[in-house]
Short mmCIF file of C-alpha atoms and ligand atoms in Angstrom, two decimals:
data_model
loop_
_atom_site.label_atom_id
_atom_site.label_comp_id
_atom_site.label_asym_id
_atom_site.label_seq_id
_atom_site.Cartn_x
_atom_site.Cartn_y
_atom_site.Cartn_z
CA MET A 1 26.75 74.15 -96.42
CA GLN A 2 26.33 70.41 -95.69
CA THR A 3 22.72 69.47 -96.45
CA ASN A 4 22.70 65.67 -96.59
CA LEU A 5 20.93 65.08 -93.29
CA ARG A 6 17.94 63.01 -94.41
CA GLY A 7 17.60 59.86 -92.28
CA ARG A 8 20.34 60.85 -89.82
CA ASP A 9 20.21 60.14 -86.09
CA ILE A 10 21.14 62.92 -83.65
CA ILE A 11 22.17 61.37 -80.34
CA SER A 12 25.57 62.85 -79.45
CA ASP A 13 26.64 66.46 -80.04
CA LEU A 14 29.37 65.40 -82.44
CA ASP A 15 27.02 63.27 -84.60
CA LEU A 16 26.72 66.35 -86.81
CA SER A 17 29.81 68.00 -88.28
CA LYS A 18 30.38 71.70 -87.64
CA GLU A 19 29.11 72.43 -91.16
CA GLU A 20 25.96 70.35 -90.54
CA VAL A 21 25.31 72.21 -87.27
CA GLU A 22 25.63 75.46 -89.23
CA THR A 23 23.02 74.15 -91.69
CA VAL A 24 20.63 73.36 -88.81
CA LEU A 25 21.19 76.83 -87.35
CA ASP A 26 20.70 78.59 -90.70
CA LEU A 27 17.35 76.84 -91.14
CA ALA A 28 16.42 77.49 -87.49
CA PHE A 29 16.89 81.24 -88.01
CA GLU A 30 14.79 81.03 -91.20
CA LEU A 31 12.00 79.12 -89.41
CA LYS A 32 12.08 81.60 -86.54
CA ARG A 33 11.61 84.41 -89.09
CA LYS A 34 8.76 82.55 -90.82
CA ARG A 35 6.98 81.96 -87.52
CA ALA A 36 7.34 85.66 -86.63
CA LEU A 37 5.74 86.56 -89.98
CA GLY A 38 2.99 83.95 -89.71
CA GLU A 39 4.29 82.23 -92.87
CA PRO A 40 3.26 78.57 -93.06
CA HIS A 41 6.15 76.11 -93.41
CA PRO A 42 4.65 72.60 -93.60
CA TYR A 43 7.85 70.72 -94.55
CA LEU A 44 6.70 67.56 -92.70
CA ARG A 45 3.07 67.31 -93.75
CA ASP A 46 1.60 63.87 -92.82
CA LYS A 47 4.77 62.90 -90.92
CA VAL A 48 4.51 61.68 -87.33
CA LEU A 49 7.13 61.80 -84.57
CA ALA A 50 7.08 59.37 -81.63
CA MET A 51 8.18 61.12 -78.42
CA LEU A 52 9.15 58.46 -75.88
CA PHE A 53 9.78 59.76 -72.36
CA PHE A 54 11.33 57.85 -69.45
CA PHE A 55 11.66 61.12 -67.47
CA SER A 56 9.63 64.27 -66.94
CA SER A 57 9.83 67.33 -69.21
CA THR A 58 8.25 70.72 -69.75
CA ARG A 59 10.23 72.41 -72.53
CA THR A 60 11.39 69.40 -74.50
CA ARG A 61 7.98 67.79 -74.80
CA SER A 62 6.20 71.04 -75.59
CA SER A 63 8.72 72.28 -78.14
CA PHE A 64 8.93 68.98 -80.05
CA GLU A 65 5.13 68.64 -80.06
CA ALA A 66 4.45 72.24 -81.11
CA GLY A 67 7.27 72.05 -83.65
CA MET A 68 5.84 68.99 -85.39
CA ALA A 69 2.40 70.65 -85.60
CA GLN A 70 3.93 73.83 -87.05
CA LEU A 71 5.72 71.70 -89.67
CA GLY A 72 2.38 70.22 -90.72
CA GLY A 73 2.82 66.88 -88.95
CA HIS A 74 1.95 65.38 -85.60
CA ALA A 75 3.82 64.21 -82.48
CA ALA A 76 2.64 61.30 -80.33
CA PHE A 77 3.53 61.39 -76.61
CA ILE A 78 4.52 57.97 -75.24
CA ASP A 79 5.22 57.49 -71.53
CA SER A 80 7.45 54.49 -70.75
CA ARG A 81 5.51 53.81 -67.53
CA THR A 82 2.10 53.48 -69.19
CA THR A 83 3.23 51.29 -72.09
CA GLN A 84 4.42 47.69 -72.29
CA ILE A 85 7.98 49.01 -72.02
CA SER A 86 7.40 48.72 -68.28
CA HIS A 87 6.55 45.03 -68.86
CA GLY A 88 9.49 44.17 -71.06
CA ASP A 89 9.37 45.69 -74.57
CA THR A 90 13.06 45.83 -75.48
CA ALA A 91 15.02 48.58 -77.24
CA LYS A 92 15.15 46.34 -80.32
CA GLU A 93 11.36 45.98 -80.32
CA ILE A 94 10.88 49.72 -79.88
CA GLY A 95 13.25 50.48 -82.76
CA GLU A 96 11.76 47.86 -85.07
CA ILE A 97 8.09 48.53 -84.29
CA LEU A 98 7.92 52.29 -83.71
CA GLY A 99 10.21 52.68 -86.73
CA ARG A 100 7.47 51.09 -88.85
CA TYR A 101 4.67 53.33 -87.47
CA TYR A 102 6.45 56.68 -87.26
CA ASP A 103 8.72 58.89 -89.36
CA GLY A 104 11.05 59.71 -86.47
CA ILE A 105 11.58 58.52 -82.89
CA ALA A 106 12.60 61.02 -80.20
CA ILE A 107 13.63 59.62 -76.81
CA ARG A 108 14.46 61.00 -73.36
CA GLN A 109 16.16 58.39 -71.18
CA VAL A 110 18.51 59.95 -68.59
CA ASP A 111 19.18 56.99 -66.27
CA TRP A 112 22.89 56.96 -65.44
CA GLY A 113 24.73 54.23 -67.33
CA ILE A 114 21.59 53.29 -69.30
CA GLY A 115 20.16 56.22 -71.30
CA ASN A 116 22.72 56.69 -74.07
CA LYS A 117 23.06 52.95 -74.67
CA TYR A 118 19.27 52.57 -74.82
CA ILE A 119 18.86 55.33 -77.40
CA ASN A 120 21.69 53.92 -79.53
CA ASP A 121 20.16 50.43 -79.27
CA VAL A 122 16.80 51.75 -80.51
CA ALA A 123 18.59 53.55 -83.36
CA GLU A 124 20.35 50.35 -84.41
CA TYR A 125 16.97 48.72 -85.14
CA SER A 126 15.01 51.76 -86.34
CA ARG A 127 14.51 52.49 -90.04
CA VAL A 128 13.71 56.15 -89.25
CA PRO A 129 15.84 58.87 -87.60
CA VAL A 130 16.30 58.68 -83.83
CA LEU A 131 16.63 62.01 -82.03
CA SER A 132 17.84 62.25 -78.44
CA MET A 133 15.70 64.43 -76.23
CA GLN A 134 18.42 63.98 -73.54
CA CYS A 135 20.29 60.96 -72.24
CA ASP A 136 22.59 60.42 -69.28
CA LEU A 137 25.54 61.79 -71.30
CA PHE A 138 24.27 64.39 -73.79
CA HIS A 139 21.48 66.93 -74.39
CA PRO A 140 22.18 67.86 -78.02
CA PHE A 141 19.10 69.95 -78.82
CA GLN A 142 19.49 72.03 -75.66
CA ILE A 143 23.01 72.86 -76.75
CA LEU A 144 21.93 73.75 -80.32
CA ALA A 145 19.37 76.15 -78.82
CA ASP A 146 22.08 77.54 -76.54
CA LEU A 147 24.38 78.09 -79.51
CA MET A 148 21.62 79.84 -81.46
CA THR A 149 20.97 82.10 -78.46
CA ILE A 150 24.67 82.93 -78.05
CA ILE A 151 24.89 83.88 -81.75
CA GLU A 152 21.80 86.10 -81.39
CA LYS A 153 23.31 87.90 -78.39
CA LYS A 154 27.02 87.94 -79.26
CA GLY A 155 27.21 87.63 -83.04
CA ARG A 156 28.62 84.92 -85.28
CA ASP A 157 32.29 85.62 -84.52
CA LEU A 158 32.69 84.08 -81.07
CA ARG A 159 36.48 83.83 -81.05
CA ARG A 160 38.17 85.09 -77.86
CA LYS A 161 34.84 85.14 -76.02
CA LYS A 162 34.95 83.46 -72.62
CA MET A 163 32.21 80.97 -71.80
CA VAL A 164 31.96 79.71 -68.23
CA VAL A 165 30.31 76.33 -67.72
CA SER A 166 29.88 76.19 -63.97
CA TRP A 167 28.38 73.78 -61.50
CA ALA A 168 25.81 75.33 -59.13
CA TYR A 169 24.18 74.03 -55.98
CA ALA A 170 20.63 72.65 -56.14
CA SER A 171 18.47 70.98 -53.52
CA SER A 172 15.60 69.60 -55.65
CA TYR A 173 17.28 66.51 -57.10
CA LEU A 174 20.58 65.27 -58.50
CA LYS A 175 20.37 66.71 -62.00
CA PRO A 176 21.81 64.92 -65.04
CA ILE A 177 25.35 65.65 -66.16
CA SER A 178 24.40 65.83 -69.84
CA VAL A 179 24.21 69.62 -70.31
CA PRO A 180 27.77 70.49 -69.21
CA GLN A 181 29.16 67.51 -71.14
CA SER A 182 27.36 68.58 -74.32
CA LEU A 183 28.40 72.22 -73.87
CA ILE A 184 32.12 71.43 -73.63
CA LEU A 185 31.90 69.21 -76.73
CA GLN A 186 29.96 71.56 -79.02
CA MET A 187 31.04 75.10 -78.07
CA PRO A 188 34.79 74.90 -78.87
CA ARG A 189 33.90 74.22 -82.53
CA PHE A 190 32.34 77.69 -82.65
CA GLY A 191 35.36 79.53 -81.25
CA LEU A 192 34.44 79.96 -77.59
CA ASP A 193 37.14 79.71 -74.90
CA ILE A 194 35.78 77.37 -72.23
CA THR A 195 36.27 77.65 -68.48
CA LEU A 196 34.74 74.68 -66.68
CA ALA A 197 34.20 75.22 -62.93
CA HIS A 198 33.09 72.63 -60.40
CA PRO A 199 33.93 71.28 -56.95
CA PRO A 200 36.28 68.28 -57.14
CA GLU A 201 33.53 65.67 -56.72
CA PHE A 202 31.54 67.01 -59.68
CA LYS A 203 33.97 66.13 -62.44
CA LEU A 204 32.67 65.16 -65.85
CA ARG A 205 33.41 61.84 -67.54
CA GLY A 206 37.06 61.36 -68.42
CA ASP A 207 36.47 60.27 -72.03
CA ILE A 208 34.25 63.31 -72.65
CA MET A 209 36.82 65.67 -71.09
CA GLU A 210 39.48 64.18 -73.39
CA GLU A 211 37.25 64.65 -76.45
CA ALA A 212 36.41 68.23 -75.41
CA ARG A 213 40.12 69.04 -75.00
CA ALA A 214 40.79 67.51 -78.42
CA GLN A 215 38.03 69.71 -79.92
CA ALA A 216 39.51 72.79 -78.21
CA ARG A 217 42.97 71.99 -79.65
CA LYS A 218 41.52 71.34 -83.12
CA PHE A 219 39.67 74.65 -83.19
CA GLY A 220 42.41 76.64 -81.42
CA VAL A 221 40.39 77.76 -78.39
CA GLY A 222 41.15 77.82 -74.67
CA PHE A 223 39.99 75.10 -72.29
CA GLU A 224 40.63 75.33 -68.56
CA VAL A 225 39.19 73.70 -65.45
CA VAL A 226 38.96 75.50 -62.09
CA ASP A 227 37.37 74.67 -58.74
CA ASP A 228 36.34 78.21 -57.79
CA MET A 229 33.11 79.76 -59.10
CA LYS A 230 34.26 83.36 -58.53
CA GLU A 231 37.56 82.81 -60.32
CA ALA A 232 35.64 81.32 -63.26
CA PHE A 233 33.22 84.25 -63.55
CA GLU A 234 35.98 86.88 -63.87
CA GLY A 235 35.83 88.53 -67.30
CA ALA A 236 33.24 86.09 -68.66
CA ASP A 237 31.16 86.94 -71.72
CA ILE A 238 28.78 84.01 -71.17
CA VAL A 239 27.91 82.47 -67.81
CA TYR A 240 26.19 79.08 -67.98
CA ALA A 241 25.81 77.94 -64.39
CA LYS A 242 23.66 74.96 -63.47
CA SER A 243 23.63 72.03 -61.12
CA TRP A 244 24.49 68.42 -61.87
CA GLY A 245 24.90 65.36 -59.68
CA PRO A 246 28.30 63.96 -58.58
CA LEU A 247 27.56 60.93 -60.73
CA VAL A 248 31.13 60.22 -61.79
CA THR A 249 32.11 60.14 -58.09
CA THR A 250 29.12 58.15 -56.79
CA ALA A 251 25.93 56.70 -58.22
CA ASP A 252 24.44 56.46 -54.70
CA PRO A 253 21.81 59.25 -54.43
CA ASP A 254 22.10 59.58 -50.63
CA GLU A 255 25.87 59.92 -50.76
CA GLY A 256 25.52 62.27 -53.75
CA LYS A 257 23.13 64.51 -51.81
CA LYS A 258 25.52 64.64 -48.84
CA ILE A 259 28.38 65.67 -51.14
CA GLN A 260 26.18 68.24 -52.90
CA ASP A 261 25.14 69.85 -49.60
CA ARG A 262 28.78 70.80 -48.92
CA TYR A 263 28.66 73.43 -51.66
CA LYS A 264 25.62 75.60 -50.93
CA ASP A 265 27.60 78.76 -51.66
CA TRP A 266 27.84 77.83 -55.37
CA ILE A 267 24.95 80.12 -56.32
CA THR A 268 24.89 82.62 -59.18
CA ASP A 269 24.15 85.88 -57.41
CA GLU A 270 24.64 89.58 -58.05
CA ARG A 271 28.13 89.65 -56.50
CA LYS A 272 29.45 86.83 -58.64
CA MET A 273 27.76 88.07 -61.80
CA ALA A 274 29.45 91.47 -61.23
CA LEU A 275 32.80 89.73 -61.81
CA ALA A 276 31.77 88.93 -65.40
CA LYS A 277 31.87 91.50 -68.20
CA PRO A 278 29.15 94.20 -67.91
CA ASP A 279 27.42 92.84 -71.03
CA ALA A 280 27.76 89.18 -70.00
CA ILE A 281 24.76 86.94 -70.53
CA TYR A 282 23.44 84.44 -67.98
CA MET A 283 22.18 81.11 -69.33
CA HIS A 284 20.35 78.16 -67.78
CA PRO A 285 18.43 75.37 -69.55
CA LEU A 286 15.71 75.36 -66.87
CA PRO A 287 14.17 74.27 -64.62
CA ALA A 288 16.34 76.14 -62.08
CA ASP A 289 16.15 75.96 -58.30
CA ARG A 290 15.38 79.64 -57.73
CA ASN A 291 17.38 81.38 -54.98
CA ILE A 292 19.41 78.18 -54.57
CA GLU A 293 21.11 77.72 -57.97
CA VAL A 294 20.55 81.35 -58.99
CA THR A 295 18.96 84.39 -57.38
CA ASP A 296 15.68 85.81 -58.71
CA GLY A 297 17.59 89.04 -59.35
CA ILE A 298 19.91 87.33 -61.84
CA ILE A 299 17.50 84.96 -63.57
CA ASP A 300 14.92 87.74 -63.95
CA GLY A 301 17.50 90.49 -64.48
CA PRO A 302 19.14 92.17 -67.48
CA HIS A 303 21.89 89.55 -67.98
CA SER A 304 19.44 86.66 -68.28
CA VAL A 305 18.55 85.16 -71.66
CA VAL A 306 16.81 82.06 -70.33
CA TYR A 307 13.49 82.62 -72.10
CA ASP A 308 15.11 83.19 -75.50
CA GLU A 309 17.14 80.04 -74.82
CA ALA A 310 13.95 78.07 -74.10
CA GLU A 311 12.23 79.51 -77.19
CA ASN A 312 15.12 78.52 -79.42
CA ARG A 313 14.56 74.85 -78.55
CA LEU A 314 11.52 75.10 -80.82
CA HIS A 315 13.40 76.55 -83.79
CA VAL A 316 16.47 74.28 -83.75
CA GLN A 317 14.36 71.14 -83.28
CA LYS A 318 12.06 72.11 -86.15
CA ALA A 319 15.12 72.67 -88.33
CA ALA A 320 16.66 69.33 -87.38
CA MET A 321 13.37 67.44 -87.87
CA ALA A 322 12.74 69.10 -91.24
CA LEU A 323 16.26 68.15 -92.39
CA THR A 324 16.25 64.55 -91.11
CA MET A 325 12.64 63.33 -91.34
CA TRP A 326 11.40 64.23 -94.86
N1 LIG B 1 15.79 72.21 -70.60
C1 LIG B 1 14.98 71.11 -70.67
O1 LIG B 1 15.35 70.08 -71.27
O2 LIG B 1 13.79 71.27 -70.08
P1 LIG B 1 12.73 70.11 -69.77
O3 LIG B 1 13.41 69.15 -68.82
O4 LIG B 1 11.54 70.78 -69.17
O5 LIG B 1 12.40 69.41 -71.05
#
């Protein structure tokens, strides 16, 4: 067990070693048990987390805020638009100043080409841990919650299990690319064979694909890329199908929407899910475009684990905060 996490930033999925991720998960399971028993666990009494949002959130904001309260501390919500950030406070100023007020700084900044650099710039000047609540490239706490959920449903030995990470059509907006990128980086370390499925215009970043392939080789798991959703679903143990924008192909939202609209048949429905194993689980980080990305029958049906997945955000984030912010 690697326990030396005090003061550490968590911005990319590979910022923590496999052993450190296992430590976070072990504590997350323990905190989940304590919460179920009503046992107090105030590991961060008197500590305060800054939660800086440049983009909307339901689950991330709520789970970090509730988590800090359950750990005996407090979380302060900061909206970039209603602070002087909108009038010029720089990343250096945010790191220096919020780092002196708070015991941790959590940030969501998903703007393409900006978010990850911004969070790293804040971290460079912060004296307290910086935790990414999602950037343009990665969504590390979503993926830790996903991993916890997969272990709960499929056990700790995940070798030879097939995980499909698939693009799906959405009409609401061009969603960030961070979830699939984080999934392909983190999951090979835990033994899952990865099948990535997307139309040609929805490729992930080349450097991240290279790193994911390197992780797959290192941990001796499969890694394949296909452009057919049905082919991907065949024999799957885990189906993780969500939309993301064609950001690597074009940063122009109008062009991106036109490209996206070519693939309306990329929906997770009963016929596609029937191609997976009978006990396959369906995962989505939410929010989903219902009956566009996924049918009601699947997201509300027996394969779906989306609410456990959302709950586990709370437990993994509490574990990570308790380990980094004391
Ligand atoms: N899955 C997730 O990050 O949800 P929110 O955007 O609501 O925080």
